[in-house]
Short mmCIF file of C-alpha atoms in Angstrom, two decimals:
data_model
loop_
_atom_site.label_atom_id
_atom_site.label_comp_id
_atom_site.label_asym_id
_atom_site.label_seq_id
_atom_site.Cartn_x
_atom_site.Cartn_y
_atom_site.Cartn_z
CA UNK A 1 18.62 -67.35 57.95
CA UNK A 2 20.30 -64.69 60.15
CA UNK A 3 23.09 -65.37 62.03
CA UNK A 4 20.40 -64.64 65.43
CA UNK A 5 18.24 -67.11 64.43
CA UNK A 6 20.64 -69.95 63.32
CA UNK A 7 21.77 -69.32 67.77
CA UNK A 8 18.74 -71.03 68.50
CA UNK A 9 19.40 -74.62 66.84
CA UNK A 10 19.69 -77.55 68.54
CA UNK A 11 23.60 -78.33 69.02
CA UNK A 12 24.03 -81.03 65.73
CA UNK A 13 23.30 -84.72 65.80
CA UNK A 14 27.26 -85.40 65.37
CA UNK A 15 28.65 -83.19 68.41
CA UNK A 16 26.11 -84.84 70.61
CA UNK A 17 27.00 -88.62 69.34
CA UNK A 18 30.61 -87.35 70.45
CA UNK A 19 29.10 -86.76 73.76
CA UNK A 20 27.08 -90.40 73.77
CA UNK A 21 30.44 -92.06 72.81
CA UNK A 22 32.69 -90.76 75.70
CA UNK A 23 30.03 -91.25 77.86
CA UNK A 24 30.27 -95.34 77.24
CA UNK A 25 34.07 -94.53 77.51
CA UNK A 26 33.70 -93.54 80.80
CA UNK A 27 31.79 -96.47 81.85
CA UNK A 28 34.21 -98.68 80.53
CA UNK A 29 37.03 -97.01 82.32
CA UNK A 30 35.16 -96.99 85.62
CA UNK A 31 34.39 -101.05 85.13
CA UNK A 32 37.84 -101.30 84.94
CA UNK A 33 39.00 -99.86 87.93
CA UNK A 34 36.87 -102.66 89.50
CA UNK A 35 34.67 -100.23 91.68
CA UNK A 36 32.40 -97.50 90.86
CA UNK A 37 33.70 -94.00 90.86
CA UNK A 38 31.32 -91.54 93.31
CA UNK A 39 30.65 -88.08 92.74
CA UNK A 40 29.20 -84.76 94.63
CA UNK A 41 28.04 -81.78 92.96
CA UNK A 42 28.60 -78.33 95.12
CA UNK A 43 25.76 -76.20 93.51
CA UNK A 44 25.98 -72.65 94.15
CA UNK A 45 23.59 -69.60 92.25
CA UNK A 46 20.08 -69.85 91.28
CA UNK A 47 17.27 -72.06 89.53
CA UNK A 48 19.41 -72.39 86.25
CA UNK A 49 22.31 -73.36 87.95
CA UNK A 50 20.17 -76.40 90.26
CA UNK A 51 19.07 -77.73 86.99
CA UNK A 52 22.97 -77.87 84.94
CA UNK A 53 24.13 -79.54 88.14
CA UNK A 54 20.87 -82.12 87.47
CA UNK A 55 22.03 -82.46 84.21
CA UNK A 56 26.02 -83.19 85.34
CA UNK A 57 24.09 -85.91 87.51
CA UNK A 58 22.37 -87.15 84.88
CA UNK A 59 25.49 -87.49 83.01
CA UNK A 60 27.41 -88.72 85.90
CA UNK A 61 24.65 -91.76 86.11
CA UNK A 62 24.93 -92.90 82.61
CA UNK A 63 28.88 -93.12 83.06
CA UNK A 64 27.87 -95.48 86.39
CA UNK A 65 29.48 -93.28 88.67
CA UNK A 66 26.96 -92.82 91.82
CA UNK A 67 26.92 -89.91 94.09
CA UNK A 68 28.83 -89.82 97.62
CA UNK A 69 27.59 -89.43 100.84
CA UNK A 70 30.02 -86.50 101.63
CA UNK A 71 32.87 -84.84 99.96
CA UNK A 72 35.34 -86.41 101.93
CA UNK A 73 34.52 -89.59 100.38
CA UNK A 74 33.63 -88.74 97.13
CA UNK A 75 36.13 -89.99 94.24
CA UNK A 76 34.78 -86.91 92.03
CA UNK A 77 34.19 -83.50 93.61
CA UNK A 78 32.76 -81.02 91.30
CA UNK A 79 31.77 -76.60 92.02
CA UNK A 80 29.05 -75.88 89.83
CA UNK A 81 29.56 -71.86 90.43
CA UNK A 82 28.18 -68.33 90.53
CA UNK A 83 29.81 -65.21 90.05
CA UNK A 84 26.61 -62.64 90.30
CA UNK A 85 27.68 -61.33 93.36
CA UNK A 86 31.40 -61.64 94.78
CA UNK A 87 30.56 -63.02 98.00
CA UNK A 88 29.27 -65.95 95.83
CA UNK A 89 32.63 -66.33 93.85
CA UNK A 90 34.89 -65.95 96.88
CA UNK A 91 32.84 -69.19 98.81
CA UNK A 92 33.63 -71.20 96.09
CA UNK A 93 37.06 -70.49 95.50
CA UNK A 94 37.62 -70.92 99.22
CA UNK A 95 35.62 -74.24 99.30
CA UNK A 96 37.80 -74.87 95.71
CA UNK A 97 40.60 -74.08 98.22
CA UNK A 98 39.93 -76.63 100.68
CA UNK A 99 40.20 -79.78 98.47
CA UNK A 100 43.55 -79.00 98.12
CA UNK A 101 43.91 -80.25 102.01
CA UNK A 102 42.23 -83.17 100.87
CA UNK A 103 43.99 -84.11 97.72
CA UNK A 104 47.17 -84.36 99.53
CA UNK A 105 46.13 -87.19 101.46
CA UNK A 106 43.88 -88.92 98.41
CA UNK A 107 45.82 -87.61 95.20
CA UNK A 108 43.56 -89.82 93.28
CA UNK A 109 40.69 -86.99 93.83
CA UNK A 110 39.16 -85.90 90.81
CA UNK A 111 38.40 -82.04 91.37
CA UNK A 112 36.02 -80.35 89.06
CA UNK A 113 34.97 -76.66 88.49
CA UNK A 114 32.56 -75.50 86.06
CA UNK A 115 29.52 -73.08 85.61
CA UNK A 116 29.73 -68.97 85.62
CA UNK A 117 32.85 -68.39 87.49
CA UNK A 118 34.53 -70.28 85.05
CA UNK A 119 32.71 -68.49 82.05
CA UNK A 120 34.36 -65.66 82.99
CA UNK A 121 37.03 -63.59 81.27
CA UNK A 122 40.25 -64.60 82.12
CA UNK A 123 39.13 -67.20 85.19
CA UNK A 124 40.25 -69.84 82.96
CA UNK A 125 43.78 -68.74 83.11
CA UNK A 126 43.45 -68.18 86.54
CA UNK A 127 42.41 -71.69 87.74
CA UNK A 128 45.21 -73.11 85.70
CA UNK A 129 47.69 -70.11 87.07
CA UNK A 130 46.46 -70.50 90.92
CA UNK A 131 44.83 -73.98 91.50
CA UNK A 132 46.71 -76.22 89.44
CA UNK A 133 45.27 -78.81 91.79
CA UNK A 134 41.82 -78.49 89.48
CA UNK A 135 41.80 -81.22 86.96
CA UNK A 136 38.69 -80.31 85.12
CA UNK A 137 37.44 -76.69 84.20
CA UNK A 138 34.80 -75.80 81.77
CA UNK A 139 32.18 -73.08 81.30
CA UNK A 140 28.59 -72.68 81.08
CA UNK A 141 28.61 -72.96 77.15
CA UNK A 142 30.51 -76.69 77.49
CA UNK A 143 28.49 -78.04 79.98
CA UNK A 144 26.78 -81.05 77.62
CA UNK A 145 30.30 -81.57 76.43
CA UNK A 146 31.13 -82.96 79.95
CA UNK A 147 31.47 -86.44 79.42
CA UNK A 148 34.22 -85.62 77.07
CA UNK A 149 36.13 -83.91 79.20
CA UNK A 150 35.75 -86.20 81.70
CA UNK A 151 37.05 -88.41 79.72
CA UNK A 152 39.84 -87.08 78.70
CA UNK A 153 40.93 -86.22 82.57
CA UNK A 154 40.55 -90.23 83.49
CA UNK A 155 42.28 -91.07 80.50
CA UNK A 156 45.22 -89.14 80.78
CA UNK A 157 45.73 -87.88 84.27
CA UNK A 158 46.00 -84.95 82.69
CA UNK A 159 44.36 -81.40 83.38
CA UNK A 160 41.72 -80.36 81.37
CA UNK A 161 40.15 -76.42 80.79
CA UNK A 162 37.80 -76.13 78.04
CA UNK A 163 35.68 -72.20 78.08
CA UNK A 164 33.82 -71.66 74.59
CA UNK A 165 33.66 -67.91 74.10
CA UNK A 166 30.24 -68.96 72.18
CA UNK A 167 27.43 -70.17 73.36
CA UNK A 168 26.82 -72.00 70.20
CA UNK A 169 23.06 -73.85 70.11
CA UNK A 170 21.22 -75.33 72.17
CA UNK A 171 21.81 -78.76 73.67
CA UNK A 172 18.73 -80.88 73.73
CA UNK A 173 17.62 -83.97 75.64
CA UNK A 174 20.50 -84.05 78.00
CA UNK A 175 20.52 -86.92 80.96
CA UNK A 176 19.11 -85.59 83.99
CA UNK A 177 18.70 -87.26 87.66
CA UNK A 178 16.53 -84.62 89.44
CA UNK A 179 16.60 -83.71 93.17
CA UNK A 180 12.62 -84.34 93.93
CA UNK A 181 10.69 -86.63 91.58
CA UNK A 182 7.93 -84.64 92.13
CA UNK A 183 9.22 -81.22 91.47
CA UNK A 184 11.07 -80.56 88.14
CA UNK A 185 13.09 -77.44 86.50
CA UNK A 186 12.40 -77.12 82.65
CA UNK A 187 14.27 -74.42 81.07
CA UNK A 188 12.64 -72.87 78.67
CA UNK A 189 15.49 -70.47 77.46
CA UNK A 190 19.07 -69.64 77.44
CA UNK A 191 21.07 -66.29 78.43
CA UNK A 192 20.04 -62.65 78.18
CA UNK A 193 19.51 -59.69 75.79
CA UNK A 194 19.40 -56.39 78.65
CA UNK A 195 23.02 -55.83 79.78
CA UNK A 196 21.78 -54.19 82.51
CA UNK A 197 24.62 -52.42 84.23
CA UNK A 198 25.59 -54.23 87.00
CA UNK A 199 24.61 -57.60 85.79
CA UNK A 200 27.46 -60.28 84.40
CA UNK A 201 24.57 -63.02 83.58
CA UNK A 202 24.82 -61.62 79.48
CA UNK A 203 28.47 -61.96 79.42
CA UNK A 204 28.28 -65.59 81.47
CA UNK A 205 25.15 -67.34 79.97
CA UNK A 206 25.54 -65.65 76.42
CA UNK A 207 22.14 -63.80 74.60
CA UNK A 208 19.32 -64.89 75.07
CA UNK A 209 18.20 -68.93 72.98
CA UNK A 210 14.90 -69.97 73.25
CA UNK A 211 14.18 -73.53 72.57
CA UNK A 212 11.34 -74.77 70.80
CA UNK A 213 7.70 -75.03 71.54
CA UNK A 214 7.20 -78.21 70.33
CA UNK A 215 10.66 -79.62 72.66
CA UNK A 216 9.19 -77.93 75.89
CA UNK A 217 5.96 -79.46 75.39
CA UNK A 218 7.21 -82.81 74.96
CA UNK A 219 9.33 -82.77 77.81
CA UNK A 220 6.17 -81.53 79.83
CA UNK A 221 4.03 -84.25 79.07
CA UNK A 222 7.14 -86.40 79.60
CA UNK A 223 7.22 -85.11 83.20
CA UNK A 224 3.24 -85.13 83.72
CA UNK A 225 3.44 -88.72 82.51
CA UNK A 226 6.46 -89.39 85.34
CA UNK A 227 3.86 -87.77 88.12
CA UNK A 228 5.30 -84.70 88.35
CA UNK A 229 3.30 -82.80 90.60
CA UNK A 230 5.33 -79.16 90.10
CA UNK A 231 7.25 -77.76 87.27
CA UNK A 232 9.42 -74.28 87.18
CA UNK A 233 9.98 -72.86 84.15
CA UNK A 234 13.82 -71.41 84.13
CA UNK A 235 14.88 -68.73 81.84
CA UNK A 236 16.75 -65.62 82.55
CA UNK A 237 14.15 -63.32 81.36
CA UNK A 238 11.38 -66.11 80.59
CA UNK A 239 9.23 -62.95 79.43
CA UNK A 240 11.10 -62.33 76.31
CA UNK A 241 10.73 -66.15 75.40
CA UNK A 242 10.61 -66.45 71.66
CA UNK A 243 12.02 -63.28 70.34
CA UNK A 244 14.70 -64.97 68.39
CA UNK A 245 12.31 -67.91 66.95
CA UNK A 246 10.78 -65.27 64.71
CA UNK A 247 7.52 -67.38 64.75
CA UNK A 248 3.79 -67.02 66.68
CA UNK A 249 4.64 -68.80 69.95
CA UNK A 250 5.91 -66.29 72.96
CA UNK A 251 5.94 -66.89 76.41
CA UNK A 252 2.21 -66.07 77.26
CA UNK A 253 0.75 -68.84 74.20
CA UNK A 254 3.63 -71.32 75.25
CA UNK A 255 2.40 -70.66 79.13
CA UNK A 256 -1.38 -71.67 78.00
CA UNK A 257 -0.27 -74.64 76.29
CA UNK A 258 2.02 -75.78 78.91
CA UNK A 259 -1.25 -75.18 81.60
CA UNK A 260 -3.39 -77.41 79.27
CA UNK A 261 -0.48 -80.48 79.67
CA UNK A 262 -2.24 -80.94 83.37
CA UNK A 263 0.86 -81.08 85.76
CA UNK A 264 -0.68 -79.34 88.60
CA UNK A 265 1.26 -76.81 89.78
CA UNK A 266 3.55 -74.53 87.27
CA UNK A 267 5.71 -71.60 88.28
CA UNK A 268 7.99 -69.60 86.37
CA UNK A 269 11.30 -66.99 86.93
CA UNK A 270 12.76 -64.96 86.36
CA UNK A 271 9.99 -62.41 84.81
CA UNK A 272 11.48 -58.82 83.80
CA UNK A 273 9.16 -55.83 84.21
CA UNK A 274 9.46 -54.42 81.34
CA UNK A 275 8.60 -56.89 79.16
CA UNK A 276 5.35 -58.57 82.04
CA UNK A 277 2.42 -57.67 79.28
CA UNK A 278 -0.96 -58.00 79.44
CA UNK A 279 -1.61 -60.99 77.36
CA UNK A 280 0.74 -62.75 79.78
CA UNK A 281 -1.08 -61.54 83.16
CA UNK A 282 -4.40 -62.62 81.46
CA UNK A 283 -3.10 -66.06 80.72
CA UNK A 284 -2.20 -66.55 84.51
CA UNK A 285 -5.16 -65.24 86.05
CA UNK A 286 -7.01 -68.01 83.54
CA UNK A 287 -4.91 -70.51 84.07
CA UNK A 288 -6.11 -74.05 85.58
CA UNK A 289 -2.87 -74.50 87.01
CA UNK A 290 -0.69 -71.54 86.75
CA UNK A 291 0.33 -70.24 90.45
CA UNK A 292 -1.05 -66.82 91.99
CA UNK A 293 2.87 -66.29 92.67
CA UNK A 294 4.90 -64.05 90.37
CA UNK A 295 8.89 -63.09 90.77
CA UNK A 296 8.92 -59.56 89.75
CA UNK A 297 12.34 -58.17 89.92
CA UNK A 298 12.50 -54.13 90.83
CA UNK A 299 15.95 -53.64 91.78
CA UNK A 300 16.00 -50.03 93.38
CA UNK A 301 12.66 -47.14 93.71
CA UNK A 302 14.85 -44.56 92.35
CA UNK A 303 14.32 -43.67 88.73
CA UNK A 304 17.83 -42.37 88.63
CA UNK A 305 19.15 -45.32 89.80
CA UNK A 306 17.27 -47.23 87.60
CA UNK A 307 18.01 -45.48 84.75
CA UNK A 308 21.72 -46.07 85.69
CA UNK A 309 21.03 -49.90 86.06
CA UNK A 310 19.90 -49.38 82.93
CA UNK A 311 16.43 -51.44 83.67
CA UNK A 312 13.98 -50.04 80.51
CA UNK A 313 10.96 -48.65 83.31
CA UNK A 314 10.52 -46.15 85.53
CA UNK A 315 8.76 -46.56 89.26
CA UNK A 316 5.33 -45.20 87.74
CA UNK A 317 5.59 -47.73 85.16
CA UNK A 318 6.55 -50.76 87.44
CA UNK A 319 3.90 -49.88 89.59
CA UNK A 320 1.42 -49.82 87.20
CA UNK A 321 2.28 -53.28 85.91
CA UNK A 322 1.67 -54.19 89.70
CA UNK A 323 -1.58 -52.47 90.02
CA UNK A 324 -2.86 -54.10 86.78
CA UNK A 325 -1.70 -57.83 88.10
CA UNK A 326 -3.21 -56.72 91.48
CA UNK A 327 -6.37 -56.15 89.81
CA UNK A 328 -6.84 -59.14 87.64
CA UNK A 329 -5.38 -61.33 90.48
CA UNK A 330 -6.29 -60.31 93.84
CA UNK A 331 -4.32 -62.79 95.64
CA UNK A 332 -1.06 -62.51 93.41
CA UNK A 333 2.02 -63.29 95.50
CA UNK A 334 4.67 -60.85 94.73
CA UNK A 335 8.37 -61.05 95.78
CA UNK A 336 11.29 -59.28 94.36
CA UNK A 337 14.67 -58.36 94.09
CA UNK A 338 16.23 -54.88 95.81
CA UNK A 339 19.77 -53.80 95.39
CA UNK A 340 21.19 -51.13 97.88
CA UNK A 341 24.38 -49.31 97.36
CA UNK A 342 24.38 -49.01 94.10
CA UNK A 343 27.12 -46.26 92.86
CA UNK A 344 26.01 -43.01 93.64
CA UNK A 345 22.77 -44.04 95.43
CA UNK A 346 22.15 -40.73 98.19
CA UNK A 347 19.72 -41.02 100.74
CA UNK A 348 17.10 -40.07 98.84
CA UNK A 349 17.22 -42.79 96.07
CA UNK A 350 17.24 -45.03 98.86
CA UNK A 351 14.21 -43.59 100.71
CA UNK A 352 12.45 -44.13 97.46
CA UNK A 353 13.41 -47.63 97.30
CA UNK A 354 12.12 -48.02 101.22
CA UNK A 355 9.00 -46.00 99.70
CA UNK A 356 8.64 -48.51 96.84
CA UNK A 357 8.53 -51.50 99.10
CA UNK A 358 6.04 -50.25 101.93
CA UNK A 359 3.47 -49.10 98.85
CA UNK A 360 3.71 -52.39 97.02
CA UNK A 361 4.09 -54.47 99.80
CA UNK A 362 5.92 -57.57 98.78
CA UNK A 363 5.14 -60.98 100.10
CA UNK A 364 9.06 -61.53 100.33
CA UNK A 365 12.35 -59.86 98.49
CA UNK A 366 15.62 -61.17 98.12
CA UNK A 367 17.90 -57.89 99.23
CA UNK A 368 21.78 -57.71 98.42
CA UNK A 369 24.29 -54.74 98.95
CA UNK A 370 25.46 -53.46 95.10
CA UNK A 371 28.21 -55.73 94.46
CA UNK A 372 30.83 -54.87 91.39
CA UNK A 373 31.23 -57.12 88.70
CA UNK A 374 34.22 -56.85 86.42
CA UNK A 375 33.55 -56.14 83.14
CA UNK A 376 29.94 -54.59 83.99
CA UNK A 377 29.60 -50.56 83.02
CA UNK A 378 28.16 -50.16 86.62
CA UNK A 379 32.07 -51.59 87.59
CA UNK A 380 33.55 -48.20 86.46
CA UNK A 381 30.82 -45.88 88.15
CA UNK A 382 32.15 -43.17 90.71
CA UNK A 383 30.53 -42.30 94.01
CA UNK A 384 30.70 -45.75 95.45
CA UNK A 385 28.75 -45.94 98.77
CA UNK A 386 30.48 -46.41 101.92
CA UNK A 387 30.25 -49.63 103.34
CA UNK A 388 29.14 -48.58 106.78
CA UNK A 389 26.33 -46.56 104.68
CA UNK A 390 25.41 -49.98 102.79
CA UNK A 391 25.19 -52.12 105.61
CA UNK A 392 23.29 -49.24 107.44
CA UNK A 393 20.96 -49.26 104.31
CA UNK A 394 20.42 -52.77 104.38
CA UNK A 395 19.65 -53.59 107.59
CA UNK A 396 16.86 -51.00 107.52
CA UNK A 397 15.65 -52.01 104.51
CA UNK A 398 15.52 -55.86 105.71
CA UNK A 399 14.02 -54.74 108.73
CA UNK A 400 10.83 -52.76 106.49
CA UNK A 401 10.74 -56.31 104.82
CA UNK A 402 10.43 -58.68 107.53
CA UNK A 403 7.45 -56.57 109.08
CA UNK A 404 5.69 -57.26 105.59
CA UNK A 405 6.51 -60.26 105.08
CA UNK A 406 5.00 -60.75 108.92
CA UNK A 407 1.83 -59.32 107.86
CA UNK A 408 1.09 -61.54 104.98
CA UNK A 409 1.91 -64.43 106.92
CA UNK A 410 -0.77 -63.19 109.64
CA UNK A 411 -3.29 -62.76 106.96
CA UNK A 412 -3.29 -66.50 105.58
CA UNK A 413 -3.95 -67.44 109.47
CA UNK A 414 -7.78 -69.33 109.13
CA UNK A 415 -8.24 -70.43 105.87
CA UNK A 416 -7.16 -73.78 103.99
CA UNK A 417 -4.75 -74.21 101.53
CA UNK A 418 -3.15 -76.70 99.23
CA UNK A 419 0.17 -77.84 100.19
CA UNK A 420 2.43 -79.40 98.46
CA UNK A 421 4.13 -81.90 101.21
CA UNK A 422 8.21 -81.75 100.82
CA UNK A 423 9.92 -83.30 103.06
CA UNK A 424 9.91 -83.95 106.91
CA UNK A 425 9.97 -81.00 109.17
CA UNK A 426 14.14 -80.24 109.64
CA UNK A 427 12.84 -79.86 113.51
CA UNK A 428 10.11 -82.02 114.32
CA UNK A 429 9.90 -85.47 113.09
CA UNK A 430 6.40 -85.68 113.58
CA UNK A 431 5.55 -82.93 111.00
CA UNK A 432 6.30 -82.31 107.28
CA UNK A 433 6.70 -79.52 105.12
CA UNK A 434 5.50 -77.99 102.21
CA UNK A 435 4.67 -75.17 100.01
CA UNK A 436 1.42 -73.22 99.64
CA UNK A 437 0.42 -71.80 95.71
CA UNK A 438 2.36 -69.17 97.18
CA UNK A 439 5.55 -70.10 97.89
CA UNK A 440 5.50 -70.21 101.64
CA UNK A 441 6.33 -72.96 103.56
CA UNK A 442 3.99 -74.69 105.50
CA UNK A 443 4.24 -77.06 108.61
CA UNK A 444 1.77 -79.30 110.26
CA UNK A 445 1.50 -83.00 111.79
CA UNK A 446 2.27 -86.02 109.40
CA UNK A 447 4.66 -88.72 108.60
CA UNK A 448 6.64 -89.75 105.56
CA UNK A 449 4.12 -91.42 103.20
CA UNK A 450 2.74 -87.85 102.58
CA UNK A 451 5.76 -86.64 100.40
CA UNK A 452 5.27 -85.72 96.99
CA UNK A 453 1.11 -85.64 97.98
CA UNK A 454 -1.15 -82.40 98.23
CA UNK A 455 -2.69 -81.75 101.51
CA UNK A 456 -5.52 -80.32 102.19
CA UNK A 457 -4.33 -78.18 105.65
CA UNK A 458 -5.48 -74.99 107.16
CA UNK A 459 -3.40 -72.39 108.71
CA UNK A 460 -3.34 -72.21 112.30
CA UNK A 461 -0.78 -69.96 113.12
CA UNK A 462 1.93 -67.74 111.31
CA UNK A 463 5.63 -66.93 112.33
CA UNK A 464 8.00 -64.16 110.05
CA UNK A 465 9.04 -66.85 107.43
CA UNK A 466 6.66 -70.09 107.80
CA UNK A 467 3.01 -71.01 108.19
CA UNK A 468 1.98 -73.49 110.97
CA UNK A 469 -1.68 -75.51 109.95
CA UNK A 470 -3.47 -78.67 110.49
CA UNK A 471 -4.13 -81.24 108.15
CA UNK A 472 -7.86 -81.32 107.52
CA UNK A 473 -9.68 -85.16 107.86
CA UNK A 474 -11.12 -86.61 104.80
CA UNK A 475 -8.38 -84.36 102.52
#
């Protein structure tokens, strides 16, 4: 067996005893102290991080240590962090920052940091070098070894930093206490194969591990049999699922099977353009249960700049990937991500990028200024855009957006939709919230005993972000 196929095995039975056994460690050493330790998890980045701060949870529970109401009174504080953009890293080291206020007056704080940051080259060194009030560090690649290190920190008051350079396998049925017990992540996949070239996920989450068909399964009939009403399927590039199994299964046969489990609602991200294919576009527009809502990542309209970001298409080719889900699925939701600023962008790459967005006409995209990562080849590039010109370029491009966005809001205005009832309305007590197949939020009159149900509701009104609707009798 190749040394690419032996990175997709389970992490061994022995390592993951290791794991059990500090676990019951910890819960002896919290008895002991005569109350139960509390924790809160800080959870910064996307999908994949949500769901490793789920799994610290789930860890943290079988240890009997409960979560906090705040981080001022939590015993445990821990920064599950991101480091795709720098805006993210520099939050978290300031919040990272601020518990050193708060250790001073409670020294028996516990701080924690863990997840990409920390994953890193060198940030390692640099947590123990400038915040030497952190008493537990450990990167993406450790996370199911948690228990351990929390062990040793309670044990010996010590600090602890643990980064494996490799990723190693894949770490199987770990604890998990989920957010919503009616909405569940299930990662289907581990890490990234593109290197594109401003992108630090490859050199933070490792290349890319897909886990078995039969494990994903099981878990999804695990949830369905919970009531799950919602799953999303987390992988970095969840289109190049099973490339490193070597066997039949790939994402569009594991996407069928996982639509004949019966959960009602399943969504997946992220999905790279080059590799959306047709067998996969067919399966959705089949599927019983598969949403009409697809995350379709362009980055830039430019095919120099995409060629620079490295990205394996060109605009002709993205756009006829859209056409072809466009025609199979008529009412496809399609959202996106659109980086301005990139180095050596001119006005024209960006006008093509504005061009890009007004012909395809997303139903929302997620836009960021170009923001260097060390140890990215886009890091090194010349020509970096001003940052007058960037924030110039954003704003206009955020403005093109919204009036989109707007439009496709306007257009759902009279008919009736599913929702998926979330929570109570942030602003109104007397209505709750939900999501459409779509994605988009929807509010209308209701109370409490509606979360976690589908609603039948139809849309009354439409502002730039949100739906407005009705509940409809009888649904």
């Amino acid at each position: 067996m190749s040394k690419r196929e032996k990175t997709t095995r389970a992490i061994d039975g022995a390592e993951m005893a290791r794991q059990a056994e500090a676990t019951r460690e910890v819960a002896a050493l919290v008895r002991q102290e005569g109350h139960p330790l509390s924790y809160v998890i800080v959870t910064y980045g996307c999908q994949m991080n949500a769901h490793d701060s789920e799994n610290l949870a789930g860890m943290l529970q079988e240890m009997g240590i409960e979560p906090a109401p705040c981080r001022e009174e939590a015993d445990l504080v821990i920064y599950n962090t991101c480091c795709v953009r720098e805006n993210a890293e520099r939050r978290a080291l300031g919040n990272v920052t601020w518990l050193k206020e708060l250790k001073k007056t409670r020294p028996g704080l516990l701080v924690g940091v863990c997840g990409c940051m920390i994953q890193q080259q060198g940030m390692a060194q640099r947590i123990l070098d400038q915040y030497p009030f952190v008493d537990v560090a450990f990167g993406t690649h450790n996370l199911y070894r948690f228990p351990e290190l929390l062990h040793r920190a309670l044990s010996t008051r010590g600090r602890v930093v643990e980064v494996a350079e490799d990723h190693g396998g894949i770490p199987e049925e770990l604890p998990v206490r989920r957010v919503s017990p009616f909405r569940a992540y299930l990662t289907i996949m581990y890490g990234c194969d593109n290197f594109c070239s401003y992108c630090i996920v490859p050199y933070v989450r490792g290349r890319e591990r897909s886990r078995g068909p039969e494990a994903i399964l099981a878990e999804a009939r695990g949830l369905f049999d919970e009531g799950v009403q919602e799953i999303m399927l987390l992988g970095q590039n969840v289109n190049s699922y099973g490339n490193d199994l070597g066997g039949a299964t790939r994402f569009p046969e594991l996407l069928a099977e996982l639509d004949g489990v019966g959960i009602p609602r399943i969504r997946f991200m992220t999905s790279h353009p080059k590799d959306l294919s047709d067998g996969l576009i067919e399966v959705m527009a089949q599927g019983k249960h598969i949403c009409h809502a697809l995350h379709l990542p362009v980055q830039a309209g430019s095919d120099a700049v995409l060629a620079s970001m490295r990205r394996g298409y060109t605009r002709a080719q993205y756009l006829e990937r859209v056409e072809t889900l466009r025609a199979r699925i008529p009412d496809i939701a399609l959202t996106t991500d659109l980086i301005v600023a990139y180095p050596g962008e001119t006005e024209q790459d960006f006008a093509d990028t504005l061009s890009l967005a007004q012909e395809v006409r997303y139903h929302a995209a997620f836009t960021f200024v170009y923001s260097p990562r060390p140890g990215t080849l886009a890091a090194d590039l010349p020509d970096c855009v001003s940052a007058q010109v960037a924030k110039e370029r954003i704003e206009e491009l955020i403005r093109l957006q919204k009036g989109i966005t707007t439009q496709w809001n306007r257009a759902y205005v009279g008919q009736e939709q599913q929702i998926l009832v979330e929570e109570l309305s942030k602003r109104d007590a007397t209505q709750v919230a939900g999501k459409n197949e779509y994605g988009i939020t929807v509010n209308f009159p209701g109370d409490g005993s509606l979360i976690g149900q589908f609603a039948r509701v139809g849309i009354l009104s439409a502002a730039e972000t949100t739906l407005r609707g009705q509940m409809i009798s009888g649904s």
